[in-house]
Structure formats: C-alpha cells, structure tokens
C-alpha cells in the first residue's frame, strides 16, 4: 500500500479476458451450397474416431429442439444471481480458503448468488476500479478500495452507504475501529466499509535485548532512544547490530515519531504540520539516532523488505512494521531468531499530556459500491455479510487483518495470535498516515525529501519542518 500510484487519468484498455465474455463464432463452411454436408472428425475420450455428418435438414431440426429446450430451461437460469467483485486476490482468499474454510458460502447459498471475482494487484486494481466507476454503467457491483486513494473526487464515484446502514444496519457497526471508519467518511458521507487493515507495531529482538542487559522493551519514546543506542553493538555471534532499522521511502515512519510527541504530518482538516514543535522533536530523535550510529549508514536507501531481513538476521534490535509481519519475522526457514522477535505498541513520549495518546499508523482496505452499478441491494447484502462478526472472525482465521476490535477477544483466535491483545488496543486508536487528497503522492515525496535532509544532518529539524510547511501547504485541497 505504500507504493507510488499511477494517475487515474491515464487509462489503459480493459483486457480481453475481462471484457470479451463470448468467443467469436467460427464460420468455416467450404461453400454456400444449401445441402452441402459438413463433415468433421473428432476423437472421443476413449481415443476412437467419430465422424459427424450433418445435412441442413438435420441441423435445423436439431437447433429447433435445442431452442425449445433452452426456453423451457429459462426459469432455472433466472434463479441464480451473479455478484461481480473487483478486488485483490487476498480478499478472495481470506473469504474462501484457509483454516476457517469458505466463510462466505452460507451467504451465497442463502441468497442464491454466485460471486464472480476479478482480481488484480493493488495499483492496477485501483486504476481499473476508478475507470469502471467513471463509465455510464459498470458490471462490477463491489470494488475494494485503499483508504489513501479516496479523495473527494474519487468518493463521488461511489454510492453513499449511510441510507443502507440506516435501513439495514451492519451488526455492531461501532465495533469496527473508529480510525478505519473515519477514513471511509468523505464530506460527511460513508463511501466504504472497512474490511482489512495493516497497523504498525514496534518489533524487537528479545534475545539481543537480553544480551545487552535490557530487561524489557521500551514504554516511552525516550526509553526507545536509550535502548536503541545501547543495542548498537557487536553481538556475541560477531554480528554488527544497529539499534533500529527504518525504511526511508514511506511517510509512515517519520509520522510515527512525530505522533509520539503529539504531532502529525497532515491532520484531518488538511493542515500541514499542525504542531511544528512535535514534528521537530520527532525529526530530532531520528537525526540523533543516525548520528549515534543507531540507524544504518544505508538509511537513505533502506526499504521495507530490507527491514525484515535486518530483523530476521539479528542485524537490528528494533524495527517498525505491521503486526501482520510477526509470522514472517519468526519463520524458522527464514529467521536466525525464530520465536525471539516480538512486538509492542509504538511508544509515545512521557511528555504527552492532556489525555493525548499515541496513535499508530494504519492502512486499510474497504468495500465500496460504484454509483453506476446495478442491484445495489445485493451489493449491500454482501457487504453486510462480510462485515458480520462471524465472517470477520472466519476471515481473520484465514489470514485477514480483522477490522473489528472484538475479533481479537475471541479465545480461539487469540490463542493462535500472540499479539492479538496488543494489536487490538493499538488498532482502536490508530489512524492513517495522512488523509486522502489528489496531490498526496507529491506531498509524501516532498515530506520524505525534507525528512532525509534532517536525519542525515544536512538541515536542522527546524529548517526541515519550515520547508515541509512551505512546500506541502500549496498541495492541499482548496
């Protein structure tokens, strides 16, 4: 979800596999003489050759009978409805396969509906969905959308769902994390129902902490800085260790450090750096860690996958990644420290006051209904079923990031997810890195450019923050 997105006004044609529902009919008769026999040879399953001889009389009699049979069968076809869904493959998989099995099957059977899935990777999926929603009419009744793409312009392509929720409400709607619901409310209208999330956590290598004499993971950002410096050492195995690894190409990470002091990059009212002092403190911490060698010298070129590798190999003691990375980080086939890499909520500053809480960054997917689609009642029925507590739990057991806080309280699910309790508490307060708006990609790139200059010591945090405000503010929506 953190990759650069393509502009939606540069469309590409839909593939034939999607748009061409019928193969062209072959016209291969050797001539146009009325009673010319059509002869062809075929092999049946037993390998014997069967010759087919048809005259025009036989052909007409056969097609007449076939037509009558189809007319008689029409009521049977009418009993089955089709719901066309445009999504990522993971959305289909978590509903149809895994530990909990096909959790959407009861809805399909009760409603007499077949689901036709069209799956694409994230960015092509968003481009295709927005093009489809811009047509006079689309065959897709459900589209999965990423929270940071739902600008006011994009939101206008989707059906407001408030009236559906009022008339036929989703079960315990407020159980869905507030930050996720807020991200799908644009201009006071609910345009999507959250269905999957990735919430950031602070991962740490327990074995390295014990080796360095650190008894417990940090409870404040100040303790994190102290421990990260202490854990910048050479381990007993001879491995050079840095205190923390962070990717430099995503706004997630500097935003987390700013929020630790009560700040932010862009708030819900599109104010850039609403608390400059807090952002300055966050950048000062990052610059201090880099200067002390507690961030890799390669910080400027470090990417998400690099962070995973550094943690797995014991080359970094701390890292910020989604809770969902827990299994991968502890995979015995990939990790040098299986079972030793654990996670806590990213800590806020001890100076946070006035009831302020640390809000981790969360990214999410939601189900939306194109405004130009048909049978919206069926679409809402699907959304309501997928959003139910039972299906949310089943999908979570199949590997989904559950959007309901109550899912984490389920005994069976919690037993299989060591981080369930801390993730639930973190999710309840989490919100996206910044709201969606048309110039979000440029704004993030500008922000990261100034952050890097501050972290590498080429600008003071104060100078970088002033530049962020000056350069990003003109990109905000009017």
PDB file of N, CA, C and O in Angstrom, residues 230-299:
ATOM      1  N   UNK A 230      22.028   1.728  23.137  1.00  0.00           N
ATOM      2  CA  UNK A 230      22.710   0.667  23.886  1.00  0.00           C
ATOM      3  C   UNK A 230      22.839  -0.608  23.055  1.00  0.00           C
ATOM      4  O   UNK A 230      23.810  -1.364  23.196  1.00  0.00           O
ATOM      5  N   UNK A 231      21.853  -0.840  22.192  1.00  0.00           N
ATOM      6  CA  UNK A 231      21.838  -2.057  21.369  1.00  0.00           C
ATOM      7  C   UNK A 231      22.559  -1.866  20.037  1.00  0.00           C
ATOM      8  O   UNK A 231      22.455  -2.716  19.144  1.00  0.00           O
ATOM      9  N   UNK A 232      23.274  -0.796  19.890  1.00  0.00           N
ATOM     10  CA  UNK A 232      24.155  -0.608  18.731  1.00  0.00           C
ATOM     11  C   UNK A 232      25.530  -1.135  19.156  1.00  0.00           C
ATOM     12  O   UNK A 232      26.343  -0.441  19.776  1.00  0.00           O
ATOM     13  N   UNK A 233      25.761  -2.408  18.881  1.00  0.00           N
ATOM     14  CA  UNK A 233      26.944  -3.104  19.395  1.00  0.00           C
ATOM     15  C   UNK A 233      27.256  -4.310  18.509  1.00  0.00           C
ATOM     16  O   UNK A 233      26.548  -4.554  17.514  1.00  0.00           O
ATOM     17  N   UNK A 234      28.273  -5.043  18.853  1.00  0.00           N
ATOM     18  CA  UNK A 234      28.593  -6.299  18.170  1.00  0.00           C
ATOM     19  C   UNK A 234      28.146  -7.445  19.069  1.00  0.00           C
ATOM     20  O   UNK A 234      28.588  -7.542  20.222  1.00  0.00           O
ATOM     21  N   UNK A 235      27.284  -8.280  18.559  1.00  0.00           N
ATOM     22  CA  UNK A 235      26.722  -9.357  19.365  1.00  0.00           C
ATOM     23  C   UNK A 235      27.761 -10.441  19.636  1.00  0.00           C
ATOM     24  O   UNK A 235      28.841 -10.461  19.033  1.00  0.00           O
ATOM     25  N   UNK A 236      27.428 -11.362  20.535  1.00  0.00           N
ATOM     26  CA  UNK A 236      28.332 -12.468  20.860  1.00  0.00           C
ATOM     27  C   UNK A 236      28.629 -13.324  19.641  1.00  0.00           C
ATOM     28  O   UNK A 236      29.685 -13.964  19.557  1.00  0.00           O
ATOM     29  N   UNK A 237      27.688 -13.314  18.693  1.00  0.00           N
ATOM     30  CA  UNK A 237      27.888 -14.097  17.466  1.00  0.00           C
ATOM     31  C   UNK A 237      28.817 -13.380  16.491  1.00  0.00           C
ATOM     32  O   UNK A 237      29.153 -13.920  15.435  1.00  0.00           O
ATOM     33  N   UNK A 238      29.231 -12.151  16.860  1.00  0.00           N
ATOM     34  CA  UNK A 238      30.122 -11.389  15.985  1.00  0.00           C
ATOM     35  C   UNK A 238      29.395 -10.547  14.960  1.00  0.00           C
ATOM     36  O   UNK A 238      30.024  -9.996  14.045  1.00  0.00           O
ATOM     37  N   UNK A 239      28.083 -10.424  15.095  1.00  0.00           N
ATOM     38  CA  UNK A 239      27.280  -9.658  14.136  1.00  0.00           C
ATOM     39  C   UNK A 239      27.185  -8.194  14.560  1.00  0.00           C
ATOM     40  O   UNK A 239      26.774  -7.900  15.689  1.00  0.00           O
ATOM     41  N   UNK A 240      27.552  -7.255  13.683  1.00  0.00           N
ATOM     42  CA  UNK A 240      27.351  -5.834  13.996  1.00  0.00           C
ATOM     43  C   UNK A 240      25.844  -5.544  14.043  1.00  0.00           C
ATOM     44  O   UNK A 240      25.117  -5.866  13.105  1.00  0.00           O
ATOM     45  N   UNK A 241      25.381  -4.956  15.134  1.00  0.00           N
ATOM     46  CA  UNK A 241      23.950  -4.701  15.329  1.00  0.00           C
ATOM     47  C   UNK A 241      23.710  -3.194  15.423  1.00  0.00           C
ATOM     48  O   UNK A 241      24.457  -2.488  16.106  1.00  0.00           O
ATOM     49  N   UNK A 242      22.671  -2.726  14.716  1.00  0.00           N
ATOM     50  CA  UNK A 242      22.223  -1.337  14.890  1.00  0.00           C
ATOM     51  C   UNK A 242      20.988  -1.356  15.781  1.00  0.00           C
ATOM     52  O   UNK A 242      20.231  -2.328  15.798  1.00  0.00           O
ATOM     53  N   UNK A 243      20.787  -0.288  16.501  1.00  0.00           N
ATOM     54  CA  UNK A 243      19.659  -0.254  17.420  1.00  0.00           C
ATOM     55  C   UNK A 243      18.326  -0.325  16.721  1.00  0.00           C
ATOM     56  O   UNK A 243      17.390  -0.981  17.201  1.00  0.00           O
ATOM     57  N   UNK A 244      18.201   0.328  15.555  1.00  0.00           N
ATOM     58  CA  UNK A 244      16.910   0.357  14.870  1.00  0.00           C
ATOM     59  C   UNK A 244      17.115   0.426  13.374  1.00  0.00           C
ATOM     60  O   UNK A 244      18.058   1.063  12.883  1.00  0.00           O
ATOM     61  N   UNK A 245      16.221  -0.223  12.641  1.00  0.00           N
ATOM     62  CA  UNK A 245      16.198  -0.100  11.192  1.00  0.00           C
ATOM     63  C   UNK A 245      14.861   0.483  10.772  1.00  0.00           C
ATOM     64  O   UNK A 245      13.811   0.112  11.307  1.00  0.00           O
ATOM     65  N   UNK A 246      14.917   1.441   9.834  1.00  0.00           N
ATOM     66  CA  UNK A 246      13.712   2.094   9.316  1.00  0.00           C
ATOM     67  C   UNK A 246      13.862   2.296   7.814  1.00  0.00           C
ATOM     68  O   UNK A 246      14.955   2.628   7.333  1.00  0.00           O
ATOM     69  N   UNK A 247      12.789   2.122   7.086  1.00  0.00           N
ATOM     70  CA  UNK A 247      12.786   2.426   5.653  1.00  0.00           C
ATOM     71  C   UNK A 247      12.658   3.937   5.482  1.00  0.00           C
ATOM     72  O   UNK A 247      11.957   4.604   6.249  1.00  0.00           O
ATOM     73  N   UNK A 248      13.307   4.469   4.467  1.00  0.00           N
ATOM     74  CA  UNK A 248      13.313   5.923   4.267  1.00  0.00           C
ATOM     75  C   UNK A 248      12.325   6.384   3.210  1.00  0.00           C
ATOM     76  O   UNK A 248      12.190   7.585   2.978  1.00  0.00           O
ATOM     77  N   UNK A 249      11.618   5.445   2.568  1.00  0.00           N
ATOM     78  CA  UNK A 249      10.786   5.817   1.413  1.00  0.00           C
ATOM     79  C   UNK A 249       9.298   5.864   1.725  1.00  0.00           C
ATOM     80  O   UNK A 249       8.477   5.974   0.809  1.00  0.00           O
ATOM     81  N   UNK A 250       8.906   5.781   2.994  1.00  0.00           N
ATOM     82  CA  UNK A 250       7.493   5.823   3.364  1.00  0.00           C
ATOM     83  C   UNK A 250       7.273   6.849   4.470  1.00  0.00           C
ATOM     84  O   UNK A 250       8.041   6.911   5.435  1.00  0.00           O
ATOM     85  N   UNK A 251       6.194   7.607   4.366  1.00  0.00           N
ATOM     86  CA  UNK A 251       5.882   8.632   5.361  1.00  0.00           C
ATOM     87  C   UNK A 251       5.504   8.023   6.705  1.00  0.00           C
ATOM     88  O   UNK A 251       5.556   8.702   7.736  1.00  0.00           O
ATOM     89  N   UNK A 252       5.127   6.744   6.687  1.00  0.00           N
ATOM     90  CA  UNK A 252       4.697   6.060   7.910  1.00  0.00           C
ATOM     91  C   UNK A 252       5.645   6.309   9.075  1.00  0.00           C
ATOM     92  O   UNK A 252       5.228   6.623  10.196  1.00  0.00           O
ATOM     93  N   UNK A 253       6.949   6.193   8.827  1.00  0.00           N
ATOM     94  CA  UNK A 253       7.915   6.166   9.920  1.00  0.00           C
ATOM     95  C   UNK A 253       8.150   7.534  10.556  1.00  0.00           C
ATOM     96  O   UNK A 253       8.057   7.663  11.786  1.00  0.00           O
ATOM     97  N   UNK A 254       8.447   8.583   9.794  1.00  0.00           N
ATOM     98  CA  UNK A 254       8.554   9.889  10.465  1.00  0.00           C
ATOM     99  C   UNK A 254       7.238  10.348  11.080  1.00  0.00           C
ATOM    100  O   UNK A 254       7.236  11.042  12.100  1.00  0.00           O
ATOM    101  N   UNK A 255       6.103   9.946  10.495  1.00  0.00           N
ATOM    102  CA  UNK A 255       4.809  10.296  11.085  1.00  0.00           C
ATOM    103  C   UNK A 255       4.664   9.636  12.453  1.00  0.00           C
ATOM    104  O   UNK A 255       4.180  10.259  13.415  1.00  0.00           O
ATOM    105  N   UNK A 256       5.094   8.385  12.585  1.00  0.00           N
ATOM    106  CA  UNK A 256       5.024   7.697  13.882  1.00  0.00           C
ATOM    107  C   UNK A 256       5.849   8.444  14.933  1.00  0.00           C
ATOM    108  O   UNK A 256       5.413   8.619  16.079  1.00  0.00           O
ATOM    109  N   UNK A 257       7.043   8.908  14.559  1.00  0.00           N
ATOM    110  CA  UNK A 257       7.888   9.616  15.517  1.00  0.00           C
ATOM    111  C   UNK A 257       7.290  10.972  15.880  1.00  0.00           C
ATOM    112  O   UNK A 257       7.380  11.413  17.032  1.00  0.00           O
ATOM    113  N   UNK A 258       6.664  11.657  14.915  1.00  0.00           N
ATOM    114  CA  UNK A 258       6.017  12.934  15.215  1.00  0.00           C
ATOM    115  C   UNK A 258       4.828  12.722  16.155  1.00  0.00           C
ATOM    116  O   UNK A 258       4.612  13.489  17.108  1.00  0.00           O
ATOM    117  N   UNK A 259       4.050  11.670  15.907  1.00  0.00           N
ATOM    118  CA  UNK A 259       2.885  11.391  16.759  1.00  0.00           C
ATOM    119  C   UNK A 259       3.293  11.005  18.173  1.00  0.00           C
ATOM    120  O   UNK A 259       2.526  11.202  19.113  1.00  0.00           O
ATOM    121  N   UNK A 260       4.484  10.456  18.331  1.00  0.00           N
ATOM    122  CA  UNK A 260       4.956  10.111  19.667  1.00  0.00           C
ATOM    123  C   UNK A 260       5.050  11.340  20.561  1.00  0.00           C
ATOM    124  O   UNK A 260       4.989  11.241  21.787  1.00  0.00           O
ATOM    125  N   UNK A 261       5.157  12.521  19.937  1.00  0.00           N
ATOM    126  CA  UNK A 261       5.233  13.776  20.694  1.00  0.00           C
ATOM    127  C   UNK A 261       3.960  14.609  20.548  1.00  0.00           C
ATOM    128  O   UNK A 261       3.932  15.779  20.920  1.00  0.00           O
ATOM    129  N   UNK A 262       2.903  14.000  19.997  1.00  0.00           N
ATOM    130  CA  UNK A 262       1.641  14.701  19.847  1.00  0.00           C
ATOM    131  C   UNK A 262       1.495  15.464  18.555  1.00  0.00           C
ATOM    132  O   UNK A 262       0.588  16.300  18.412  1.00  0.00           O
ATOM    133  N   UNK A 263       2.365  15.204  17.576  1.00  0.00           N
ATOM    134  CA  UNK A 263       2.315  15.914  16.299  1.00  0.00           C
ATOM    135  C   UNK A 263       1.746  15.081  15.178  1.00  0.00           C
ATOM    136  O   UNK A 263       1.210  13.993  15.392  1.00  0.00           O
ATOM    137  N   UNK A 264       1.865  15.594  13.947  1.00  0.00           N
ATOM    138  CA  UNK A 264       1.380  14.875  12.764  1.00  0.00           C
ATOM    139  C   UNK A 264       1.938  15.546  11.520  1.00  0.00           C
ATOM    140  O   UNK A 264       2.474  16.667  11.584  1.00  0.00           O
ATOM    141  N   UNK A 265       1.806  14.864  10.399  1.00  0.00           N
ATOM    142  CA  UNK A 265       2.204  15.426   9.099  1.00  0.00           C
ATOM    143  C   UNK A 265       1.073  16.303   8.559  1.00  0.00           C
ATOM    144  O   UNK A 265       1.235  17.508   8.362  1.00  0.00           O
ATOM    145  N   UNK A 266      -0.091  15.711   8.329  1.00  0.00           N
ATOM    146  CA  UNK A 266      -1.268  16.441   7.849  1.00  0.00           C
ATOM    147  C   UNK A 266      -2.462  15.955   8.661  1.00  0.00           C
ATOM    148  O   UNK A 266      -2.694  14.745   8.761  1.00  0.00           O
ATOM    149  N   UNK A 267      -3.223  16.850   9.234  1.00  0.00           N
ATOM    150  CA  UNK A 267      -4.361  16.409  10.043  1.00  0.00           C
ATOM    151  C   UNK A 267      -5.619  16.256   9.195  1.00  0.00           C
ATOM    152  O   UNK A 267      -5.594  16.462   7.972  1.00  0.00           O
ATOM    153  N   UNK A 268      -6.706  15.880   9.827  1.00  0.00           N
ATOM    154  CA  UNK A 268      -7.949  15.585   9.094  1.00  0.00           C
ATOM    155  C   UNK A 268      -8.547  16.809   8.420  1.00  0.00           C
ATOM    156  O   UNK A 268      -9.381  16.684   7.522  1.00  0.00           O
ATOM    157  N   UNK A 269      -8.120  18.011   8.851  1.00  0.00           N
ATOM    158  CA  UNK A 269      -8.596  19.252   8.236  1.00  0.00           C
ATOM    159  C   UNK A 269      -7.600  19.771   7.198  1.00  0.00           C
ATOM    160  O   UNK A 269      -7.699  20.918   6.750  1.00  0.00           O
ATOM    161  N   UNK A 270      -6.631  18.946   6.825  1.00  0.00           N
ATOM    162  CA  UNK A 270      -5.619  19.256   5.814  1.00  0.00           C
ATOM    163  C   UNK A 270      -4.687  20.397   6.231  1.00  0.00           C
ATOM    164  O   UNK A 270      -4.168  21.119   5.383  1.00  0.00           O
ATOM    165  N   UNK A 271      -4.452  20.514   7.518  1.00  0.00           N
ATOM    166  CA  UNK A 271      -3.441  21.451   7.988  1.00  0.00           C
ATOM    167  C   UNK A 271      -2.097  20.733   8.008  1.00  0.00           C
ATOM    168  O   UNK A 271      -1.958  19.669   8.604  1.00  0.00           O
ATOM    169  N   UNK A 272      -1.112  21.316   7.363  1.00  0.00           N
ATOM    170  CA  UNK A 272       0.211  20.712   7.273  1.00  0.00           C
ATOM    171  C   UNK A 272       0.991  21.005   8.553  1.00  0.00           C
ATOM    172  O   UNK A 272       1.103  22.161   8.984  1.00  0.00           O
ATOM    173  N   UNK A 273       1.515  19.944   9.171  1.00  0.00           N
ATOM    174  CA  UNK A 273       2.275  20.013  10.421  1.00  0.00           C
ATOM    175  C   UNK A 273       1.532  20.893  11.440  1.00  0.00           C
ATOM    176  O   UNK A 273       1.958  22.014  11.756  1.00  0.00           O
ATOM    177  N   UNK A 274       0.432  20.398  11.957  1.00  0.00           N
ATOM    178  CA  UNK A 274      -0.364  21.195  12.901  1.00  0.00           C
ATOM    179  C   UNK A 274       0.368  21.544  14.192  1.00  0.00           C
ATOM    180  O   UNK A 274       0.006  22.508  14.862  1.00  0.00           O
ATOM    181  N   UNK A 275       1.389  20.756  14.541  1.00  0.00           N
ATOM    182  CA  UNK A 275       2.179  21.029  15.743  1.00  0.00           C
ATOM    183  C   UNK A 275       3.657  20.978  15.357  1.00  0.00           C
ATOM    184  O   UNK A 275       4.316  19.940  15.469  1.00  0.00           O
ATOM    185  N   UNK A 276       4.206  22.117  14.872  1.00  0.00           N
ATOM    186  CA  UNK A 276       5.598  22.114  14.389  1.00  0.00           C
ATOM    187  C   UNK A 276       6.607  21.655  15.434  1.00  0.00           C
ATOM    188  O   UNK A 276       7.572  20.960  15.112  1.00  0.00           O
ATOM    189  N   UNK A 277       6.407  22.022  16.686  1.00  0.00           N
ATOM    190  CA  UNK A 277       7.354  21.636  17.739  1.00  0.00           C
ATOM    191  C   UNK A 277       7.438  20.123  17.888  1.00  0.00           C
ATOM    192  O   UNK A 277       8.523  19.552  18.045  1.00  0.00           O
ATOM    193  N   UNK A 278       6.275  19.455  17.814  1.00  0.00           N
ATOM    194  CA  UNK A 278       6.262  17.995  17.931  1.00  0.00           C
ATOM    195  C   UNK A 278       6.968  17.344  16.746  1.00  0.00           C
ATOM    196  O   UNK A 278       7.714  16.364  16.918  1.00  0.00           O
ATOM    197  N   UNK A 279       6.766  17.865  15.536  1.00  0.00           N
ATOM    198  CA  UNK A 279       7.456  17.325  14.365  1.00  0.00           C
ATOM    199  C   UNK A 279       8.955  17.551  14.492  1.00  0.00           C
ATOM    200  O   UNK A 279       9.761  16.660  14.146  1.00  0.00           O
ATOM    201  N   UNK A 280       9.362  18.712  14.980  1.00  0.00           N
ATOM    202  CA  UNK A 280      10.784  18.986  15.182  1.00  0.00           C
ATOM    203  C   UNK A 280      11.395  17.987  16.161  1.00  0.00           C
ATOM    204  O   UNK A 280      12.515  17.498  15.956  1.00  0.00           O
ATOM    205  N   UNK A 281      10.673  17.665  17.219  1.00  0.00           N
ATOM    206  CA  UNK A 281      11.175  16.690  18.201  1.00  0.00           C
ATOM    207  C   UNK A 281      11.315  15.311  17.559  1.00  0.00           C
ATOM    208  O   UNK A 281      12.301  14.599  17.795  1.00  0.00           O
ATOM    209  N   UNK A 282      10.324  14.919  16.759  1.00  0.00           N
ATOM    210  CA  UNK A 282      10.390  13.623  16.098  1.00  0.00           C
ATOM    211  C   UNK A 282      11.579  13.515  15.170  1.00  0.00           C
ATOM    212  O   UNK A 282      12.304  12.501  15.167  1.00  0.00           O
ATOM    213  N   UNK A 283      11.827  14.574  14.361  1.00  0.00           N
ATOM    214  CA  UNK A 283      12.963  14.564  13.443  1.00  0.00           C
ATOM    215  C   UNK A 283      14.289  14.649  14.210  1.00  0.00           C
ATOM    216  O   UNK A 283      15.295  14.075  13.784  1.00  0.00           O
ATOM    217  N   UNK A 284      14.282  15.345  15.337  1.00  0.00           N
ATOM    218  CA  UNK A 284      15.499  15.434  16.158  1.00  0.00           C
ATOM    219  C   UNK A 284      15.895  14.063  16.690  1.00  0.00           C
ATOM    220  O   UNK A 284      17.084  13.711  16.730  1.00  0.00           O
ATOM    221  N   UNK A 285      14.913  13.271  17.100  1.00  0.00           N
ATOM    222  CA  UNK A 285      15.182  11.918  17.583  1.00  0.00           C
ATOM    223  C   UNK A 285      15.797  11.069  16.474  1.00  0.00           C
ATOM    224  O   UNK A 285      16.800  10.358  16.691  1.00  0.00           O
ATOM    225  N   UNK A 286      15.215  11.133  15.279  1.00  0.00           N
ATOM    226  CA  UNK A 286      15.741  10.351  14.153  1.00  0.00           C
ATOM    227  C   UNK A 286      17.165  10.788  13.810  1.00  0.00           C
ATOM    228  O   UNK A 286      18.041   9.955  13.552  1.00  0.00           O
ATOM    229  N   UNK A 287      17.405  12.104  13.788  1.00  0.00           N
ATOM    230  CA  UNK A 287      18.747  12.615  13.481  1.00  0.00           C
ATOM    231  C   UNK A 287      19.749  12.182  14.550  1.00  0.00           C
ATOM    232  O   UNK A 287      20.898  11.829  14.236  1.00  0.00           O
ATOM    233  N   UNK A 288      19.323  12.180  15.799  1.00  0.00           N
ATOM    234  CA  UNK A 288      20.184  11.768  16.905  1.00  0.00           C
ATOM    235  C   UNK A 288      20.537  10.283  16.781  1.00  0.00           C
ATOM    236  O   UNK A 288      21.697   9.889  16.992  1.00  0.00           O
ATOM    237  N   UNK A 289      19.557   9.451  16.431  1.00  0.00           N
ATOM    238  CA  UNK A 289      19.821   8.018  16.258  1.00  0.00           C
ATOM    239  C   UNK A 289      20.803   7.776  15.122  1.00  0.00           C
ATOM    240  O   UNK A 289      21.711   6.940  15.220  1.00  0.00           O
ATOM    241  N   UNK A 290      20.644   8.513  14.030  1.00  0.00           N
ATOM    242  CA  UNK A 290      21.549   8.338  12.886  1.00  0.00           C
ATOM    243  C   UNK A 290      22.963   8.778  13.245  1.00  0.00           C
ATOM    244  O   UNK A 290      23.949   8.090  12.947  1.00  0.00           O
ATOM    245  N   UNK A 291      23.069   9.907  13.923  1.00  0.00           N
ATOM    246  CA  UNK A 291      24.386  10.431  14.317  1.00  0.00           C
ATOM    247  C   UNK A 291      25.108   9.466  15.246  1.00  0.00           C
ATOM    248  O   UNK A 291      26.338   9.305  15.176  1.00  0.00           O
ATOM    249  N   UNK A 292      24.323   8.795  16.117  1.00  0.00           N
ATOM    250  CA  UNK A 292      24.915   7.851  17.074  1.00  0.00           C
ATOM    251  C   UNK A 292      25.207   6.490  16.449  1.00  0.00           C
ATOM    252  O   UNK A 292      25.746   5.605  17.128  1.00  0.00           O
ATOM    253  N   UNK A 293      24.861   6.296  15.191  1.00  0.00           N
ATOM    254  CA  UNK A 293      25.081   5.010  14.541  1.00  0.00           C
ATOM    255  C   UNK A 293      24.014   3.984  14.851  1.00  0.00           C
ATOM    256  O   UNK A 293      24.141   2.802  14.504  1.00  0.00           O
ATOM    257  N   UNK A 294      22.916   4.428  15.493  1.00  0.00           N
ATOM    258  CA  UNK A 294      21.833   3.509  15.863  1.00  0.00           C
ATOM    259  C   UNK A 294      20.850   3.284  14.728  1.00  0.00           C
ATOM    260  O   UNK A 294      19.967   2.432  14.828  1.00  0.00           O
ATOM    261  N   UNK A 295      20.983   4.030  13.634  1.00  0.00           N
ATOM    262  CA  UNK A 295      20.296   3.750  12.373  1.00  0.00           C
ATOM    263  C   UNK A 295      21.370   3.333  11.368  1.00  0.00           C
ATOM    264  O   UNK A 295      22.516   3.798  11.448  1.00  0.00           O
ATOM    265  N   UNK A 296      21.034   2.472  10.409  1.00  0.00           N
ATOM    266  CA  UNK A 296      22.045   2.029   9.438  1.00  0.00           C
ATOM    267  C   UNK A 296      22.626   3.204   8.653  1.00  0.00           C
ATOM    268  O   UNK A 296      21.938   4.183   8.370  1.00  0.00           O
ATOM    269  N   UNK A 297      23.904   3.088   8.300  1.00  0.00           N
ATOM    270  CA  UNK A 297      24.509   4.097   7.422  1.00  0.00           C
ATOM    271  C   UNK A 297      23.776   4.144   6.089  1.00  0.00           C
ATOM    272  O   UNK A 297      23.781   5.168   5.403  1.00  0.00           O
ATOM    273  N   UNK A 298      23.135   3.046   5.731  1.00  0.00           N
ATOM    274  CA  UNK A 298      22.400   2.953   4.456  1.00  0.00           C
ATOM    275  C   UNK A 298      20.957   3.426   4.596  1.00  0.00           C
ATOM    276  O   UNK A 298      20.123   3.110   3.759  1.00  0.00           O
ATOM    277  N   UNK A 299      20.650   4.176   5.650  1.00  0.00           N
ATOM    278  CA  UNK A 299      19.272   4.612   5.922  1.00  0.00           C
ATOM    279  C   UNK A 299      18.602   5.204   4.684  1.00  0.00           C
ATOM    280  O   UNK A 299      17.437   4.900   4.384  1.00  0.00           O
TER     281      UNK A 299
END
